[in-house]
PDB file of N, CA and C in Angstrom:
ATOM      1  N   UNK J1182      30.332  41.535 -30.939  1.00  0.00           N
ATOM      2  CA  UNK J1182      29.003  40.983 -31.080  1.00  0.00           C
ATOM      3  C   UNK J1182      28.470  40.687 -29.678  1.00  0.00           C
ATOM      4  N   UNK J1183      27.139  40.988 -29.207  1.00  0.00           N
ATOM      5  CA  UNK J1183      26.400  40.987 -28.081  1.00  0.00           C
ATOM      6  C   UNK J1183      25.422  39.402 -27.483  1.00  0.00           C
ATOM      7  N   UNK J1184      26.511  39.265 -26.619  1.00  0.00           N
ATOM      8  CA  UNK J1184      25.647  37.543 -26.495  1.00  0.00           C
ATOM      9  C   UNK J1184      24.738  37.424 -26.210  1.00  0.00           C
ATOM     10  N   UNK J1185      23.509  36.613 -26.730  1.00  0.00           N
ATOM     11  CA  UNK J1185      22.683  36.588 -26.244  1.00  0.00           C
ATOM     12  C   UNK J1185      22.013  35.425 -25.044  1.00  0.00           C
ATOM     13  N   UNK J1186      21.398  36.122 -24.199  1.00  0.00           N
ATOM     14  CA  UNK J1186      21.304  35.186 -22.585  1.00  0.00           C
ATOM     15  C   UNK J1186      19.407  34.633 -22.888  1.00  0.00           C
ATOM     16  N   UNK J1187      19.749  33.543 -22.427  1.00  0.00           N
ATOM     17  CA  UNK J1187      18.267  32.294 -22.611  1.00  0.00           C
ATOM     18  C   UNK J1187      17.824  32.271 -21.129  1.00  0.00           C
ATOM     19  N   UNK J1188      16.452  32.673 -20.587  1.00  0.00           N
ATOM     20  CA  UNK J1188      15.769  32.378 -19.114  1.00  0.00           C
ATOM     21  C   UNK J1188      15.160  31.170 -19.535  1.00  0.00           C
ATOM     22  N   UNK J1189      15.026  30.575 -18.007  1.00  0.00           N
ATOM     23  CA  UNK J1189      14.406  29.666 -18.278  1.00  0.00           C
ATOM     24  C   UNK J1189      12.980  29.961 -17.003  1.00  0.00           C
ATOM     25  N   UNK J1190      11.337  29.639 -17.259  1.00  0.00           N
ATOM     26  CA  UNK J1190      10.739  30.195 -16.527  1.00  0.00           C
ATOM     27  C   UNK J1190      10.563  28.889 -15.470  1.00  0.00           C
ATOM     28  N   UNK J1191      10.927  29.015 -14.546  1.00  0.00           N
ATOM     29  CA  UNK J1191      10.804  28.164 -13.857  1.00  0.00           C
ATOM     30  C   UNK J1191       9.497  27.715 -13.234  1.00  0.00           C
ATOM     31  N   UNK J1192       8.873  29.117 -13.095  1.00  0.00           N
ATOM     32  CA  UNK J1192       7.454  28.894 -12.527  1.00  0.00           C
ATOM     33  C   UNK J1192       6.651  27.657 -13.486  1.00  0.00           C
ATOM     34  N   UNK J1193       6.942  28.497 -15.013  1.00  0.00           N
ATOM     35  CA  UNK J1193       5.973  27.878 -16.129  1.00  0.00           C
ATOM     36  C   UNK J1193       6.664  26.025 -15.887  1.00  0.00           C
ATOM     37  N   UNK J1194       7.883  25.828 -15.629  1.00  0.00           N
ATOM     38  CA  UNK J1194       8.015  24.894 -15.650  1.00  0.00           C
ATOM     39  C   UNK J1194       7.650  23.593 -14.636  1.00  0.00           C
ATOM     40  N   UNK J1195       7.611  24.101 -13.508  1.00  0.00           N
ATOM     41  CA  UNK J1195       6.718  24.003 -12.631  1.00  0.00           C
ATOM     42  C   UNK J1195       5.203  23.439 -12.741  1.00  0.00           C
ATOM     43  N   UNK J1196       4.798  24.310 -13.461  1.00  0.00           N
ATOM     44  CA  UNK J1196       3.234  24.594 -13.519  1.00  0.00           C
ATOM     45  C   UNK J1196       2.890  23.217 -14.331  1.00  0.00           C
ATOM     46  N   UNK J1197       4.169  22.897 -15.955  1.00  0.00           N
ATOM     47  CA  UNK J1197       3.722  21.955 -16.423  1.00  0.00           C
ATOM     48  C   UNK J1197       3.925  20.288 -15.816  1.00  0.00           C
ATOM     49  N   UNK J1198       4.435  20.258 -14.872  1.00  0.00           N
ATOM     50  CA  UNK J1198       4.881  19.108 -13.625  1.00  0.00           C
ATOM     51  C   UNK J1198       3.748  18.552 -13.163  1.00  0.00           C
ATOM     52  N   UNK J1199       3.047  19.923 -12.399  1.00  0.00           N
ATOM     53  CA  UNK J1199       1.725  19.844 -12.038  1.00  0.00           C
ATOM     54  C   UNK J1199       0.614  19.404 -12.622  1.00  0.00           C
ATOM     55  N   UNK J1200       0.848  19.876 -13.580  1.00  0.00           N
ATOM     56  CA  UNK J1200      -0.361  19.222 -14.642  1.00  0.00           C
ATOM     57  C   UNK J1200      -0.228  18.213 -15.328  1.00  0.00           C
ATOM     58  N   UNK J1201       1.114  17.686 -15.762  1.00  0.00           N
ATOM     59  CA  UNK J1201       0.970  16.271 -15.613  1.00  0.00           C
ATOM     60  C   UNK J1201       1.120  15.502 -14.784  1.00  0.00           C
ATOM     61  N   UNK J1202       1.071  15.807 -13.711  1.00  0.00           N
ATOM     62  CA  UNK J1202       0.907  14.984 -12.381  1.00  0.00           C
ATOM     63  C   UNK J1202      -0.904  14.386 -11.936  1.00  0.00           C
ATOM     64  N   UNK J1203      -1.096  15.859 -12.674  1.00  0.00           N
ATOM     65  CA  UNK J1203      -3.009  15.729 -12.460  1.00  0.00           C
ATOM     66  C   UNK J1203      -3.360  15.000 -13.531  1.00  0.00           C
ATOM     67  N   UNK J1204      -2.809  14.792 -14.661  1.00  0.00           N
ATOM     68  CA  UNK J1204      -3.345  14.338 -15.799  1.00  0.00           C
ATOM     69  C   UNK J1204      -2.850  12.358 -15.732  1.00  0.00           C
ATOM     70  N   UNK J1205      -1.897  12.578 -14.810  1.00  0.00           N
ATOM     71  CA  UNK J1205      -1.673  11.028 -14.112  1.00  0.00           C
ATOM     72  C   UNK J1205      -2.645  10.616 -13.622  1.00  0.00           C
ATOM     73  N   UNK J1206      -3.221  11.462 -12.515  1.00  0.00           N
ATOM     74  CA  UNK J1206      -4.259  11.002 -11.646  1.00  0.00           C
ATOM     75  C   UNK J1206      -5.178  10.907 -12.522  1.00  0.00           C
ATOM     76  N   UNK J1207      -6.055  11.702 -13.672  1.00  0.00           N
ATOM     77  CA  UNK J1207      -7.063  11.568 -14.097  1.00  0.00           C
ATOM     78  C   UNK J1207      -7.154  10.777 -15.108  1.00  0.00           C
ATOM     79  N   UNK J1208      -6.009   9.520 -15.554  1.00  0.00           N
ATOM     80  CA  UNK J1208      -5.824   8.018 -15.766  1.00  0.00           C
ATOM     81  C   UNK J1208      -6.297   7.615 -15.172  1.00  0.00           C
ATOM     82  N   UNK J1209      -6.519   7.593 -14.149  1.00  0.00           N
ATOM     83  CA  UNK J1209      -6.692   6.638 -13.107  1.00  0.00           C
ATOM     84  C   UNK J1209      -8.568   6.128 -13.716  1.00  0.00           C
ATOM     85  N   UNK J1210      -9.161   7.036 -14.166  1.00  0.00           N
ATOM     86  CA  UNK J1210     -10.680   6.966 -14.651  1.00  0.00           C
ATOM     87  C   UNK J1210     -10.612   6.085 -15.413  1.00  0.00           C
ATOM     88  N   UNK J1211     -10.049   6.179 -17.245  1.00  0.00           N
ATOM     89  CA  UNK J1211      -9.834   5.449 -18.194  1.00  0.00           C
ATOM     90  C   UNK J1211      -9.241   3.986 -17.775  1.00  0.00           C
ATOM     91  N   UNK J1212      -8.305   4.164 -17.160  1.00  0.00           N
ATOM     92  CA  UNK J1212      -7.905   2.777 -16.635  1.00  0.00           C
ATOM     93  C   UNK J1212      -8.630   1.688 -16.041  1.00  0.00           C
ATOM     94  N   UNK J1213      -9.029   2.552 -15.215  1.00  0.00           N
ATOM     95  CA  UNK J1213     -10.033   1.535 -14.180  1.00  0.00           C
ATOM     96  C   UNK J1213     -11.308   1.449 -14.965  1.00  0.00           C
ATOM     97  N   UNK J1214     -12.217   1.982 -15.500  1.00  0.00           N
ATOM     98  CA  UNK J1214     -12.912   1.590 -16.292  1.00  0.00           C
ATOM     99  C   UNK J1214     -12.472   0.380 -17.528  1.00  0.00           C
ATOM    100  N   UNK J1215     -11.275   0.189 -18.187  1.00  0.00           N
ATOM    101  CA  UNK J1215     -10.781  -0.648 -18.817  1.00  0.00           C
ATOM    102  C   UNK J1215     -10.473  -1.604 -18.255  1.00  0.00           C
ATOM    103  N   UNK J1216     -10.461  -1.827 -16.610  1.00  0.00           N
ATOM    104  CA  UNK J1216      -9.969  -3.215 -16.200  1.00  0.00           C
ATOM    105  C   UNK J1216     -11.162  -3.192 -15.564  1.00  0.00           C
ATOM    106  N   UNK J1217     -11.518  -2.782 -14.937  1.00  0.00           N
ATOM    107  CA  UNK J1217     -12.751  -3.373 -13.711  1.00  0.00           C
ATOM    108  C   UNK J1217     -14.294  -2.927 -14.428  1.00  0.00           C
ATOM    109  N   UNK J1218     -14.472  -2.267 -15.455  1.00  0.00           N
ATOM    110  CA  UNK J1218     -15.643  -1.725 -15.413  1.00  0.00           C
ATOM    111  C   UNK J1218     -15.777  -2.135 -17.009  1.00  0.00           C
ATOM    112  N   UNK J1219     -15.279  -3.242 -17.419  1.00  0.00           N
ATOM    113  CA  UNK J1219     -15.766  -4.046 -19.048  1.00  0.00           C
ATOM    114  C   UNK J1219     -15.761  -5.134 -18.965  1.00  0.00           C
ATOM    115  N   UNK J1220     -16.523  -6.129 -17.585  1.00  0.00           N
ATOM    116  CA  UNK J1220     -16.831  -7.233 -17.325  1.00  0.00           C
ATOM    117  C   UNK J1220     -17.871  -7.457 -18.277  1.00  0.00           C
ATOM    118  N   UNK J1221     -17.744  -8.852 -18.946  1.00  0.00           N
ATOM    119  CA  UNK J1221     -18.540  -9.601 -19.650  1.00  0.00           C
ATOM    120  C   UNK J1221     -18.908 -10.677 -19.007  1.00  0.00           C
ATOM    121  N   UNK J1222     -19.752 -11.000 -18.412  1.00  0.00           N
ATOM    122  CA  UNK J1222     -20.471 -12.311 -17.977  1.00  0.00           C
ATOM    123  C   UNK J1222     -20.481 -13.348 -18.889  1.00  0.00           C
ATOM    124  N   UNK J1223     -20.104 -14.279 -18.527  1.00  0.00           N
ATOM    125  CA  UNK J1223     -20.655 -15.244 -19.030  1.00  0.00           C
ATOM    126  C   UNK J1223     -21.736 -16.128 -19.830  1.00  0.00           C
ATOM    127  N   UNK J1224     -22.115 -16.027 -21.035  1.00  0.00           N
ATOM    128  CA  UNK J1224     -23.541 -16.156 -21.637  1.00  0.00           C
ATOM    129  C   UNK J1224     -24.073 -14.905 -21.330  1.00  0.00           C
ATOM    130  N   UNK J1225     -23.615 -13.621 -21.863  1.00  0.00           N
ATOM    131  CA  UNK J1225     -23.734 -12.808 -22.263  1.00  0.00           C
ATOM    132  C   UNK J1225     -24.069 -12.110 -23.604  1.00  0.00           C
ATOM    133  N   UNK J1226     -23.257 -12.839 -24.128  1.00  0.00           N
ATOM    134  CA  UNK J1226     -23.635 -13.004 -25.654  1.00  0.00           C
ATOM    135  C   UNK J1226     -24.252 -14.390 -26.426  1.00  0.00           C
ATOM    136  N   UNK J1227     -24.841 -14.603 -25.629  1.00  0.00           N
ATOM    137  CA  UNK J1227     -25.561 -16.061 -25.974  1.00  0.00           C
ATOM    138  C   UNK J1227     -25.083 -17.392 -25.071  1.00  0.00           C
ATOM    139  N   UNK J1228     -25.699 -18.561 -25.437  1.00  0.00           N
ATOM    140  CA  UNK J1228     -25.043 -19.704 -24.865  1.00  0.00           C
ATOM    141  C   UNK J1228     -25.021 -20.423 -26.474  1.00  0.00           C
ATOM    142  N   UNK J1229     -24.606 -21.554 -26.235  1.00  0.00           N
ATOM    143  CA  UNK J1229     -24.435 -22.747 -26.937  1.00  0.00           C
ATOM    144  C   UNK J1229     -24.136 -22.812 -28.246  1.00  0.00           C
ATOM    145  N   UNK J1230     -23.629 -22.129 -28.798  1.00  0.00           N
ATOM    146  CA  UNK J1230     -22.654 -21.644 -30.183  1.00  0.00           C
ATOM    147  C   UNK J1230     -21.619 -21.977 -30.280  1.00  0.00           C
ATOM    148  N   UNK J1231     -21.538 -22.331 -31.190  1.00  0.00           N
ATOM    149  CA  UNK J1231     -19.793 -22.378 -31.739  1.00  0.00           C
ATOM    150  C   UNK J1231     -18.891 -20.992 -31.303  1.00  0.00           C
ATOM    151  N   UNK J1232     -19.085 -19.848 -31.405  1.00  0.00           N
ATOM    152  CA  UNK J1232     -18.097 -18.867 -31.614  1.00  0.00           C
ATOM    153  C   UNK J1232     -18.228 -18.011 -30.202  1.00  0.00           C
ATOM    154  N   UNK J1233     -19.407 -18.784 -29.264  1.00  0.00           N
ATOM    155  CA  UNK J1233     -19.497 -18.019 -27.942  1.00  0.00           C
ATOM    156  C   UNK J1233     -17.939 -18.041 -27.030  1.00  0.00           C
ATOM    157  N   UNK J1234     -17.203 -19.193 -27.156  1.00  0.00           N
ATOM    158  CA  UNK J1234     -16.148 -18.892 -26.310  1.00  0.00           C
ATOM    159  C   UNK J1234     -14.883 -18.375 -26.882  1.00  0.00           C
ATOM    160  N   UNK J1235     -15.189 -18.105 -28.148  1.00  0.00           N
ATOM    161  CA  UNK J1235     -14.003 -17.460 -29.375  1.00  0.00           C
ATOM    162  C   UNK J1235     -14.319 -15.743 -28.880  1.00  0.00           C
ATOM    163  N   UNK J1236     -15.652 -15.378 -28.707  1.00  0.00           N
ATOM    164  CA  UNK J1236     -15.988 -14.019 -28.716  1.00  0.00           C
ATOM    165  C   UNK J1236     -15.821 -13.647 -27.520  1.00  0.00           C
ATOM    166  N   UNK J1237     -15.921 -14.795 -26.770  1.00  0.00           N
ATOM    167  CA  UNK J1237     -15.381 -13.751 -24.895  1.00  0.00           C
ATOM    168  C   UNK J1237     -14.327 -13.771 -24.419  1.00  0.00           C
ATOM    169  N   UNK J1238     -12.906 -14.487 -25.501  1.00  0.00           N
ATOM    170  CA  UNK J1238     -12.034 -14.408 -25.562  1.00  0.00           C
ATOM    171  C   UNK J1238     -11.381 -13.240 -26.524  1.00  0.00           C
ATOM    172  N   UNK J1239     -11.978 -13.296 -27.279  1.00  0.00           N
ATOM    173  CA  UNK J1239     -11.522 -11.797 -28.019  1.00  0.00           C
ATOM    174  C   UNK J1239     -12.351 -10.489 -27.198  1.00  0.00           C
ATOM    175  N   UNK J1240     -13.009 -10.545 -26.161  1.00  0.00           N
ATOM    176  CA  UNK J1240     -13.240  -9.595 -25.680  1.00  0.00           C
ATOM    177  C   UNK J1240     -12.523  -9.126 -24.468  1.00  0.00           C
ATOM    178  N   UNK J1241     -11.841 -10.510 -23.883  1.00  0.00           N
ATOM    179  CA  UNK J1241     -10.963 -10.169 -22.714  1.00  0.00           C
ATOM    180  C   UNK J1241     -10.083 -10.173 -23.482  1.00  0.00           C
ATOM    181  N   UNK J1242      -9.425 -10.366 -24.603  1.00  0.00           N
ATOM    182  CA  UNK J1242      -8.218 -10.021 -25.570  1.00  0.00           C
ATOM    183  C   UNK J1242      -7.714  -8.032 -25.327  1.00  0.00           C
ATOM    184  N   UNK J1243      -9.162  -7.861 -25.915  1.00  0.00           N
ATOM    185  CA  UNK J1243      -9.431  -6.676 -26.319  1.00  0.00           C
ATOM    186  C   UNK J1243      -9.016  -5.503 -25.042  1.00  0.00           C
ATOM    187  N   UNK J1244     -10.191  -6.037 -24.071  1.00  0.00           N
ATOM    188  CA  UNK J1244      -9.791  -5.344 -22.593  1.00  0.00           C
ATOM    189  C   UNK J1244      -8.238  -5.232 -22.539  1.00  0.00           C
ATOM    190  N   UNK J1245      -7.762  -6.256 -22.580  1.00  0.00           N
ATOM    191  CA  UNK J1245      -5.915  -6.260 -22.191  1.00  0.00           C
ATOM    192  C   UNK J1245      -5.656  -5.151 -22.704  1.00  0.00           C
ATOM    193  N   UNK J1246      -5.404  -5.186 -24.468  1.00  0.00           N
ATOM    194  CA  UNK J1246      -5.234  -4.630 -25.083  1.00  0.00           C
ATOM    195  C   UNK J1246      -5.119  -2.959 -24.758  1.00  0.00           C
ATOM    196  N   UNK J1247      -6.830  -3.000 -24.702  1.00  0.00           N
ATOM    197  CA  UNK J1247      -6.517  -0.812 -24.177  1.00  0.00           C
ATOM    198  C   UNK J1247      -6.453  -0.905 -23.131  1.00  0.00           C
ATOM    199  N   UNK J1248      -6.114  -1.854 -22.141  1.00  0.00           N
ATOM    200  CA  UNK J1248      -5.896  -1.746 -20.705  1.00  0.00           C
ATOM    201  C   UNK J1248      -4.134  -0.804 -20.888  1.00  0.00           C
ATOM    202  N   UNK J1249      -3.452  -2.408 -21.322  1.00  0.00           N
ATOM    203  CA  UNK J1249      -2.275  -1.749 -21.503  1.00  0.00           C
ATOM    204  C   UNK J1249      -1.437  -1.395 -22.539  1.00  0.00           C
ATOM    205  N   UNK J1250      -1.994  -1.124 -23.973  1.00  0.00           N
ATOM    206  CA  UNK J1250      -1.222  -0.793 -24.880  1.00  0.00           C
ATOM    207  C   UNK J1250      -2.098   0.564 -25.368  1.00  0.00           C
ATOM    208  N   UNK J1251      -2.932   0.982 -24.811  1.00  0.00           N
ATOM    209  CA  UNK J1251      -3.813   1.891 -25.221  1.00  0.00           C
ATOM    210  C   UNK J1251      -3.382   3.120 -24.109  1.00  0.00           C
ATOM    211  N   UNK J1252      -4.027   2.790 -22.957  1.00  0.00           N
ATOM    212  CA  UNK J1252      -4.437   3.535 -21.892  1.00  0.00           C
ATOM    213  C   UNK J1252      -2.804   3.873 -20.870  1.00  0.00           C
ATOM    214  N   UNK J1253      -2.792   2.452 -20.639  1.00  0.00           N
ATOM    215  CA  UNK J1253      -1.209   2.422 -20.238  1.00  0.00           C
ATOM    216  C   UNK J1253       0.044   3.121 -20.795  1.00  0.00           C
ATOM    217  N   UNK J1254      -0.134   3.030 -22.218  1.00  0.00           N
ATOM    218  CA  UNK J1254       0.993   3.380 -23.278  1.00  0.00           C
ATOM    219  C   UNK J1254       1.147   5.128 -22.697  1.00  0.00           C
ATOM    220  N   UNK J1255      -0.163   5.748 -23.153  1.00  0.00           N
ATOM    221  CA  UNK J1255      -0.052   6.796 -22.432  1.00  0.00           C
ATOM    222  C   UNK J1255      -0.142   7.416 -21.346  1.00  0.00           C
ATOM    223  N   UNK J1256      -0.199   6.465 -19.888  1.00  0.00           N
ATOM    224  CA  UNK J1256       0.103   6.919 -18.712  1.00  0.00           C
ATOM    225  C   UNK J1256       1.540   6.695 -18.665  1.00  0.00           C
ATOM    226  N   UNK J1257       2.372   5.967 -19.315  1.00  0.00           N
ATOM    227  CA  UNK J1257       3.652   5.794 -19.226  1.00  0.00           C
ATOM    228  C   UNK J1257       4.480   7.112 -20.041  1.00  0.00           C
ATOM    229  N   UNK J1258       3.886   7.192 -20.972  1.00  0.00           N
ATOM    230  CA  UNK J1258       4.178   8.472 -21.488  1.00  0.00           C
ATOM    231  C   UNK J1258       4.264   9.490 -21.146  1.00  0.00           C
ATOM    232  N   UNK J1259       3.233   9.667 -20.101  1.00  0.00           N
ATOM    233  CA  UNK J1259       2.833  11.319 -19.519  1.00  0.00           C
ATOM    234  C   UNK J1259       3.978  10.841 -18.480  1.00  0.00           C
ATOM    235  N   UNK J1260       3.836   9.980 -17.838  1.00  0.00           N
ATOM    236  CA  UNK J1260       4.447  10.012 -16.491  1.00  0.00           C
ATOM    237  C   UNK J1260       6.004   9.949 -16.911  1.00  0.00           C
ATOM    238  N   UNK J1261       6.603   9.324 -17.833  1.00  0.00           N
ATOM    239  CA  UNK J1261       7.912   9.346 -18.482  1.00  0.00           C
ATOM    240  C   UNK J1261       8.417  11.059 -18.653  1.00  0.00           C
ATOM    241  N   UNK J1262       7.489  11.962 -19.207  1.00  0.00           N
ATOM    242  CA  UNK J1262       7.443  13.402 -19.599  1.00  0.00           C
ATOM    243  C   UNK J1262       7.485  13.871 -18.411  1.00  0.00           C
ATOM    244  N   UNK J1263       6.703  13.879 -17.496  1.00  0.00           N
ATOM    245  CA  UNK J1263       6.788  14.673 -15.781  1.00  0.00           C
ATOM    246  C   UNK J1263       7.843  14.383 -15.744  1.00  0.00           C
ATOM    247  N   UNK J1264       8.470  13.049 -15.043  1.00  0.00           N
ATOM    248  CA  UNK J1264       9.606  12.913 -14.604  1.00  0.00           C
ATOM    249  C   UNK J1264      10.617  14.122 -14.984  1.00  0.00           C
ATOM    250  N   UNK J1265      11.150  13.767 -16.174  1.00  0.00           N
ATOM    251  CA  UNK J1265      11.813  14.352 -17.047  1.00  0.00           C
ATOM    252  C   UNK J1265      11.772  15.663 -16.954  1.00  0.00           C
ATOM    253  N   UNK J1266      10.662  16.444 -17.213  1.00  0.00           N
ATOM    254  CA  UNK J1266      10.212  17.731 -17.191  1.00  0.00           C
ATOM    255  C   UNK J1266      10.455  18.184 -15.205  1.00  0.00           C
ATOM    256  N   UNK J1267      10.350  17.612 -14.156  1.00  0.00           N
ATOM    257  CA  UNK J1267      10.675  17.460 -12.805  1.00  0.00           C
ATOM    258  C   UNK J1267      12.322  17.888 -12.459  1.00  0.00           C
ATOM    259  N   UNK J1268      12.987  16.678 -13.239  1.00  0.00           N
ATOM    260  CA  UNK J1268      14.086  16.682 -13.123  1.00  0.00           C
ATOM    261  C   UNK J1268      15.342  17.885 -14.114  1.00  0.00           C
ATOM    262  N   UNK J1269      14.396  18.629 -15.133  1.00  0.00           N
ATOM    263  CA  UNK J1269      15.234  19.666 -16.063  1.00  0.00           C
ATOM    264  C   UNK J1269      14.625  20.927 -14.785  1.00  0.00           C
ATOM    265  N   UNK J1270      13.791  20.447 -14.444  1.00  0.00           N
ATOM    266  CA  UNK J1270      13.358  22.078 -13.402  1.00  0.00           C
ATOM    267  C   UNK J1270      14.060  22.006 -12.360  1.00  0.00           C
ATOM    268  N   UNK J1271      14.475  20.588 -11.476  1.00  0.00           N
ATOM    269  CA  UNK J1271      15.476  21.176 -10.183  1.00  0.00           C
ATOM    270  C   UNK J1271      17.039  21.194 -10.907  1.00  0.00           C
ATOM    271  N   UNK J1272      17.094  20.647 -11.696  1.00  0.00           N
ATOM    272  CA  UNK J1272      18.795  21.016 -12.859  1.00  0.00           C
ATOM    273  C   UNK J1272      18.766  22.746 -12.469  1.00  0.00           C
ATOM    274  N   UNK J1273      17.724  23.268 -13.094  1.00  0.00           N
ATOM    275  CA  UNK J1273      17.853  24.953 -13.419  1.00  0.00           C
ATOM    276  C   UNK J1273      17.622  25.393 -12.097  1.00  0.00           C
ATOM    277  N   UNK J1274      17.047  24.780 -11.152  1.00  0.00           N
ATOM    278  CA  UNK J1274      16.954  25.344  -9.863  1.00  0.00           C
ATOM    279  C   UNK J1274      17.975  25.197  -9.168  1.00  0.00           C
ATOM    280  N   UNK J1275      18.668  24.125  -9.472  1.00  0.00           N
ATOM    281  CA  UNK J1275      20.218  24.427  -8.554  1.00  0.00           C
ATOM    282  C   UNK J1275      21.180  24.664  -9.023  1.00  0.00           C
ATOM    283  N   UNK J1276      20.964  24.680 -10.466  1.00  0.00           N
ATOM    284  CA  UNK J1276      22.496  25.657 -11.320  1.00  0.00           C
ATOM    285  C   UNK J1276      21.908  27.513 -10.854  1.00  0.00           C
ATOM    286  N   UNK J1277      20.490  27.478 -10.567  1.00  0.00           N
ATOM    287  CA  UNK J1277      20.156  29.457 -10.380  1.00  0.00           C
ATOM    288  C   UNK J1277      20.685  29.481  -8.791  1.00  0.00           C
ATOM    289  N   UNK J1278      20.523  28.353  -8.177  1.00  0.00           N
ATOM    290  CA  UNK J1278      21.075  28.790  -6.280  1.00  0.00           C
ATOM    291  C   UNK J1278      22.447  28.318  -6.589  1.00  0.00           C
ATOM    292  N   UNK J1279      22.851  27.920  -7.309  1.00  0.00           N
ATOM    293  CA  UNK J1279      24.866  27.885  -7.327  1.00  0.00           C
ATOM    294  C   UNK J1279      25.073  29.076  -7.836  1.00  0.00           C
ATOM    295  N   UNK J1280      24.371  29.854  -8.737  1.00  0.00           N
ATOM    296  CA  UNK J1280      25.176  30.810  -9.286  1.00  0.00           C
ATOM    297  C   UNK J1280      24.410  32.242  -8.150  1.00  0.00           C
ATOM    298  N   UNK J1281      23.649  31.902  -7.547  1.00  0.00           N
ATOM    299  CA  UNK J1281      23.131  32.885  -6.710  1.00  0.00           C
ATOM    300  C   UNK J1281      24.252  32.953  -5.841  1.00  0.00           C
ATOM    301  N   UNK J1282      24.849  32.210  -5.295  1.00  0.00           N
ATOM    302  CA  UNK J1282      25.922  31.748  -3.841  1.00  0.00           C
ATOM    303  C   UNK J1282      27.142  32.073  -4.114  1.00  0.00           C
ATOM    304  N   UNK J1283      27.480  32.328  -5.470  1.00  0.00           N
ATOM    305  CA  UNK J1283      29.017  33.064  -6.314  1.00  0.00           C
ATOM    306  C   UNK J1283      29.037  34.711  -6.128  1.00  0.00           C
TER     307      UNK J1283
END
């Protein structure tokens, strides 16, 4: 029976490194818009109410929230996947230059 041999493309693997490397950086938009760019002023939503300081607390609640369980969750994700995906590409790159050197 004829064994069969598995390539691995290194380029392609490569390529997907890169692109989540860019797709890191282009977090950087969503993020920063979620922390610096969803300021609520103060008496913004009115003054002198009962529920005015309940509501600008659930709005900086909120910010946290897709700051870091939203937005974060998946920059940790992508960037968890590069790594990973980084580190299986120099594995195959130096098991192909060990077996090049035999």
């Amino acid at each position: 029976m004829a064994s069969k041999e598995y390539g691995v493309d290194l380029d392609a693997l490569d390529q997907v490194v890169k692109e989540l490397n860019q797709v890191l950086k282009d977090m950087g938009g969503p993020k920063d818009k979620a922390k610096n760019q969803t300021y609520l002023p103060s008496g913004a939503l009115g003054k002198n109410f009962s529920e005015q300081k309940k509501m600008h607390a659930a709005h900086d609640e909120m910010k946290h929230y897709i700051e870091e369980n939203i937005v974060g969750l998946i920059e940790r994700l992508v960037d968890d996947f590069g790594k990973k995906s980084k580190k299986t590409k120099d594995a195959y790159d130096d098991a192909e230059h060990d077996n090049s050197m035999k």
